[in-house]
Amino acid sequence: MPGILEKPPATTGDYSCWLPRHRRSGSAARRLLREFLARLTNGGRYLWAGESVLTELVNNAVQHARTPQGRLVMVRFELRPGRLRVEVHDAGDTAPTLRTAQPDDEGGRGLQLVEQLSVDCGCCSREGGVGKVVWAAVAPENGDAQ
């Protein structure tokens, strides 16, 4: 996999990193999220849902965003009181669409999973840039606010 353009996650409440549009970027994003949350008080309470949502969003950006060769994907994490926001930025301009997968389909359930695990999610144009941001907010696993 081409190199990840990263700096180590900080101990503050937000972090971002550019990743290549590559099938292994989902696992790299999960590792970065684990490192980010490990440095924050109570960060581990967001890990399972955060990793699951992040994986789906990164995989969608890698597989479905119609972008020129060489464009990167950015992941951004922000821990707010009672919420972890994960964002995936890509150079595509088409918003993801929820589809209904048939029982025998091997894919097509990612956005449904994101909706089920998130307290809120959405898509918007990138401010001042090309492409879009797909984001989701997850609550702590035990449901308590921070």
JSON list of C-alpha atoms in Angstrom, two decimals, residues 15-16 27 31 39 63 85 89 95 123:
[
{"chain": "A", "resi": 15, "resn": "TYR", "atom": "CA", "xyz": [-7.17, 14.43, 14.53]},
{"chain": "A", "resi": 16, "resn": "SER", "atom": "CA", "xyz": [-7.00, 14.15, 10.74]},
{"chain": "A", "resi": 27, "resn": "SER", "atom": "CA", "xyz": [-7.52, -1.07, 8.32]},
{"chain": "A", "resi": 31, "resn": "ARG", "atom": "CA", "xyz": [-5.51, 1.69, 13.62]},
{"chain": "A", "resi": 39, "resn": "ARG", "atom": "CA", "xyz": [-4.87, 8.74, 24.27]},
{"chain": "A", "resi": 63, "resn": "GLN", "atom": "CA", "xyz": [-14.73, 1.75, -3.77]},
{"chain": "A", "resi": 85, "resn": "ARG", "atom": "CA", "xyz": [-17.58, 12.31, 15.10]},
{"chain": "A", "resi": 89, "resn": "HIS", "atom": "CA", "xyz": [-13.40, 13.31, 2.86]},
{"chain": "A", "resi": 95, "resn": "ALA", "atom": "CA", "xyz": [-23.46, 11.63, -2.23]},
{"chain": "A", "resi": 123, "resn": "CYS", "atom": "CA", "xyz": [-23.02, 14.10, 3.76]}
]
